[in-house]
């Protein structure tokens, strides 16, 4: 390996299988490093692109970052299809393989236990999108004091009717908020029941695809045999039941278990 | 920003952004010194930068994206 190269670390693996693709630089072959009964998936990267200074600059370039994020993710997902993985955070570059080996030795027990724990589990994302306007309309439609008051009170002047309507709209907004909170709580409870672990996702995306509010964003660790049931018995019926409320659940996955990977001690 | 947020984006974009949420902010981290060359870079901040670039790109795709 040339002296101006470093090693990019993608993940720790349980299976000794090399994904059929090039490394994150688009050229260098992927390689397995075995140590302490764990396997690390790595590839050489030029320090001119991934060295500390260069990487810092490249990270500021959205086009570069998007391409690399896609490559990195494709490699880790390919590995995930062959066995358990512990995915690294983006941009883990080491100057020497020896450094990675040392990390594996000093964290061997934790790495092995984590891989064993994750062997039969999958990370799934679950978001709840709320179309606030649709929910408010649903609340208004459902009547109970929020119906269009002008229709019910023909004796009111136009001005009075306006204020009555405004007041009932305000009540509808508050009622919609309460209903949304209750729905979100009920989803969370169901998810807690179904999942082995649940983590909150701190997403950078502020809204849903159609401008909806994201009222719930979770990473769920599910036992693999419960995934199908989770999607068909929890998510789908919930969406059928609450479509009229402007609330919908969207599941994504399986993801590499980014939210359930351990922190390592430095070697 | 408010104006940009109004622009719908497609599923492919959402998947990328979800990947960014995970890949840049979570995953195995090494506590301690500077083994990782990006240890000092705020990747959360970079995720936001990438997001803004993605939203801007979606906006430039224009009506075809908005109509989906």
XYZ file of C-alpha atoms in Angstrom:
335
model
C 0.000 0.000 0.000
C 1.382 3.427 -0.917
C 2.373 5.657 1.986
C -0.188 8.284 1.004
C -3.066 5.883 1.725
C -5.236 5.278 4.773
C -7.838 2.667 5.663
C -11.534 3.376 5.573
C -13.500 1.259 8.050
C -17.124 0.432 7.105
C -18.310 -2.083 9.644
C -17.536 -5.061 11.816
C -19.036 -8.294 10.505
C -19.967 -11.768 11.621
C -19.684 -13.310 8.141
C -16.440 -13.605 6.216
C -17.860 -12.419 2.891
C -16.582 -9.520 0.791
C -19.320 -7.425 -0.854
C -18.996 -7.586 -4.674
C -18.074 -3.949 -5.289
C -15.278 -1.415 -5.077
C -14.488 0.618 -1.981
C -15.723 4.117 -1.224
C -13.070 5.650 -3.500
C -14.568 3.727 -6.435
C -11.266 1.932 -7.165
C -9.735 0.073 -4.253
C -10.888 -3.466 -3.456
C -12.770 -4.219 -0.251
C -10.824 -6.274 2.223
C -11.499 -8.239 5.409
C -9.344 -7.936 8.509
C -9.730 -10.675 11.133
C -8.800 -10.119 14.742
C -10.174 -11.366 18.055
C -12.829 -13.500 16.313
C -14.292 -10.431 14.655
C -14.036 -9.297 11.036
C -13.567 -5.701 9.926
C -14.575 -4.555 6.451
C -12.100 -1.986 5.086
C -10.634 -0.549 1.912
C -7.641 1.634 1.143
C -8.385 5.294 0.485
C -6.072 8.022 -0.821
C -5.214 10.524 1.885
C -5.379 13.212 -0.799
C -9.140 12.648 -0.679
C -9.712 11.161 2.790
C -6.854 12.580 4.837
C -7.785 14.884 7.659
C -7.515 18.182 5.767
C -8.901 16.898 2.459
C -11.780 15.105 4.142
C -12.713 18.216 6.033
C -12.948 20.153 2.772
C -14.744 17.352 0.923
C -17.332 17.071 3.686
C -18.331 20.624 2.836
C -19.065 19.572 -0.745
C -22.623 18.174 -0.982
C -22.008 16.466 -4.332
C -18.957 14.638 -3.008
C -20.671 13.778 0.249
C -23.794 12.443 -1.450
C -21.769 10.152 -3.695
C -19.701 8.839 -0.776
C -22.695 8.383 1.505
C -24.359 6.304 -1.234
C -21.252 4.158 -1.791
C -20.686 3.646 1.925
C -24.325 2.685 2.495
C -24.418 0.319 -0.500
C -21.341 -1.504 0.795
C -22.708 -1.872 4.324
C -26.143 -2.963 3.075
C -24.503 -5.577 0.881
C -22.656 -6.894 3.922
C -25.897 -6.817 5.931
C -27.493 -9.165 3.402
C -24.868 -11.790 4.382
C -24.938 -11.541 8.158
C -24.871 -9.289 11.199
C -22.999 -5.994 10.907
C -21.958 -3.224 13.277
C -21.949 -0.180 10.978
C -19.378 2.553 11.606
C -20.262 6.204 11.486
C -19.307 7.859 8.193
C -15.706 8.901 7.732
C -13.731 6.522 9.931
C -10.255 6.698 8.377
C -7.222 5.108 10.022
C -3.616 5.586 9.050
C -2.650 1.971 9.707
C -4.391 -1.379 9.797
C -2.603 -2.030 13.075
C -4.713 0.682 14.660
C -7.903 -1.104 13.605
C -6.562 -4.434 14.840
C -5.761 -2.880 18.211
C -9.279 -1.426 18.391
C -10.715 -4.888 17.691
C -8.529 -6.549 20.309
C -9.351 -4.109 23.061
C -13.091 -4.175 22.251
C -13.300 -7.831 21.197
C -15.755 -8.956 23.836
C -18.142 -6.025 23.175
C -17.954 -6.454 19.386
C -18.652 -10.189 19.572
C -21.534 -9.739 22.019
C -23.089 -6.972 19.897
C -22.876 -9.032 16.719
C -24.414 -12.014 18.517
C -27.212 -9.837 19.894
C -28.007 -8.325 16.487
C -27.802 -11.605 14.554
C -31.576 -12.191 14.469
C -32.693 -8.548 14.530
C -33.319 -5.703 12.092
C -33.428 -1.934 12.438
C -36.542 -0.351 10.955
C -37.401 3.306 10.710
C -40.899 4.447 11.570
C -42.145 7.948 10.915
C -45.558 9.412 11.556
C -46.555 12.234 9.221
C -49.365 14.516 10.268
C -51.323 16.648 7.835
C -52.606 19.126 10.401
C -55.184 20.637 8.093
C -56.687 17.246 7.278
C -56.895 16.387 10.967
C -58.593 19.693 11.762
C -61.115 19.090 8.985
C -61.746 15.629 10.395
C -62.314 17.141 13.827
C -64.667 19.760 12.399
C -66.529 17.147 10.365
C -66.947 14.895 13.363
C -69.131 17.673 14.819
C -69.470 17.633 18.608
C -69.468 21.397 18.977
C -67.063 22.105 16.153
C -69.535 21.901 13.294
C -70.043 24.898 11.081
C -71.934 27.093 13.536
C -73.435 29.414 10.961
C -75.574 26.590 9.651
C -76.839 25.738 13.100
C -77.517 29.323 14.187
C -79.449 31.162 11.494
C -80.413 33.937 13.929
C -76.796 35.214 14.125
C -75.668 38.244 12.145
C -72.859 37.739 9.678
C -70.410 39.372 12.138
C -71.535 37.220 15.053
C -71.437 34.126 12.904
C -67.857 34.983 11.914
C -66.756 35.094 15.557
C -68.623 31.940 16.427
C -66.948 30.224 13.522
C -63.508 31.561 14.521
C -64.056 30.350 18.068
C -65.070 26.895 16.944
C -62.087 26.776 14.571
C -59.822 27.608 17.500
C -61.455 24.846 19.502
C -61.006 22.516 16.535
C -57.291 23.343 16.360
C -56.887 22.561 20.053
C -58.953 19.420 19.733
C -56.916 18.336 16.700
C -53.710 18.840 18.655
C -55.010 16.704 21.503
C -56.161 14.025 19.089
C -52.770 14.029 17.317
C -50.941 13.723 20.657
C -53.178 10.842 21.688
C -52.649 9.068 18.358
C -48.880 9.485 18.581
C -48.892 8.140 22.127
C -50.896 5.125 21.042
C -48.475 4.407 18.178
C -45.491 4.725 20.515
C -47.066 2.283 22.949
C -47.745 -0.262 20.215
C -44.203 0.097 18.877
C -42.678 -0.310 22.348
C -44.622 -3.570 22.631
C -43.518 -4.912 19.264
C -39.840 -3.887 19.296
C -36.856 -5.165 21.238
C -35.566 -1.600 21.548
C -36.683 1.811 20.330
C -34.593 4.940 19.774
C -35.610 8.410 18.765
C -34.176 9.494 15.381
C -32.864 13.022 15.246
C -33.673 13.686 11.617
C -32.410 16.619 9.599
C -35.541 16.606 7.439
C -38.005 19.117 8.861
C -41.170 17.993 7.072
C -42.745 15.073 5.246
C -42.774 14.661 1.455
C -45.923 16.755 1.128
C -45.045 19.309 3.773
C -46.629 17.344 6.633
C -45.345 17.609 10.196
C -43.157 14.730 11.338
C -44.739 13.938 14.692
C -42.823 10.739 15.353
C -39.458 9.504 14.088
C -38.266 6.245 15.576
C -35.661 3.590 14.976
C -37.045 0.211 16.034
C -35.000 -2.896 16.617
C -37.230 -5.806 15.667
C -36.688 -9.518 15.886
C -36.495 -10.642 12.275
C -39.415 -13.054 12.540
C -41.637 -10.243 13.864
C -40.921 -7.783 11.022
C -43.615 -9.056 8.668
C -46.196 -9.004 11.417
C -45.142 -5.542 12.464
C -45.711 -4.192 8.971
C -48.920 -6.110 8.214
C -50.556 -6.183 11.668
C -49.407 -2.855 13.127
C -48.480 -0.306 10.461
C -50.958 -1.165 7.683
C -54.132 -1.438 9.815
C -53.167 1.681 11.713
C -52.932 3.589 8.448
C -56.275 2.206 7.281
C -57.905 3.247 10.532
C -56.471 6.756 10.646
C -56.280 7.863 7.029
C -59.169 10.250 7.656
C -57.262 11.851 10.537
C -54.454 13.021 8.266
C -51.971 10.797 10.065
C -49.921 8.133 8.338
C -47.106 5.833 9.354
C -44.253 5.118 6.977
C -41.818 2.313 7.725
C -38.375 2.001 6.138
C -35.858 -0.776 6.359
C -34.185 -2.995 7.064
C -31.339 -0.588 7.888
C -27.921 -1.522 9.152
C -28.374 -1.166 12.925
C -26.936 2.365 13.153
C -29.032 3.210 16.192
C -28.142 0.047 18.070
C -24.391 -0.111 17.524
C -22.058 0.190 20.511
C -19.560 2.907 21.385
C -16.013 1.616 21.426
C -13.189 2.457 23.763
C -10.146 3.761 22.012
C -7.297 1.273 21.841
C -36.105 28.221 4.221
C -39.879 28.344 4.721
C -40.268 28.594 0.991
C -37.952 25.642 0.395
C -39.823 23.533 2.902
C -42.967 23.807 0.802
C -41.357 21.862 -2.021
C -42.296 18.186 -1.977
C -39.489 15.758 -2.631
C -39.619 12.239 -3.923
C -39.068 8.907 -2.193
C -35.541 8.568 -3.518
C -34.605 11.873 -1.883
C -36.206 10.860 1.377
C -34.241 7.619 1.421
C -31.007 9.543 0.890
C -31.830 11.937 3.696
C -32.759 9.094 6.024
C -29.423 7.507 5.180
C -27.688 10.761 6.022
C -29.546 10.927 9.354
C -28.150 7.531 10.248
C -24.764 7.401 8.586
C -23.521 10.798 9.704
C -25.001 10.909 13.173
C -25.106 7.317 14.373
C -23.205 4.090 13.947
C -20.182 2.840 15.839
C -18.105 5.640 17.266
C -14.782 5.446 18.980
C -14.575 7.310 22.257
C -11.292 8.973 23.056
C -8.632 10.551 20.917
C -8.229 11.246 17.245
C -8.073 7.822 15.605
C -10.877 8.998 13.379
C -9.730 11.800 11.208
C -13.151 13.463 11.259
C -13.569 13.217 14.996
C -13.576 16.978 15.333
C -15.941 17.718 12.493
C -19.547 18.328 13.371
C -21.243 15.793 11.101
C -24.709 16.766 12.241
C -24.068 20.204 10.849
C -22.831 18.667 7.610
C -25.975 16.589 7.406
C -28.002 19.771 7.482
C -25.836 21.246 4.749
C -26.413 18.216 2.576
C -30.116 18.388 3.294
C -30.297 21.977 2.146
C -28.430 21.089 -1.018
C -30.878 18.231 -1.626
C -33.887 20.446 -1.109
C -32.387 23.009 -3.439
C -31.824 20.279 -6.042
C -35.434 19.142 -5.633
C -36.573 22.694 -6.145
C -34.584 22.935 -9.350
C -36.200 19.790 -10.697
C -39.266 21.961 -10.573
C -42.806 21.059 -11.481
C -42.176 17.398 -12.248
C -41.167 16.784 -8.638
C -43.885 19.020 -7.235
C -46.569 17.152 -9.174
C -45.727 13.741 -7.760
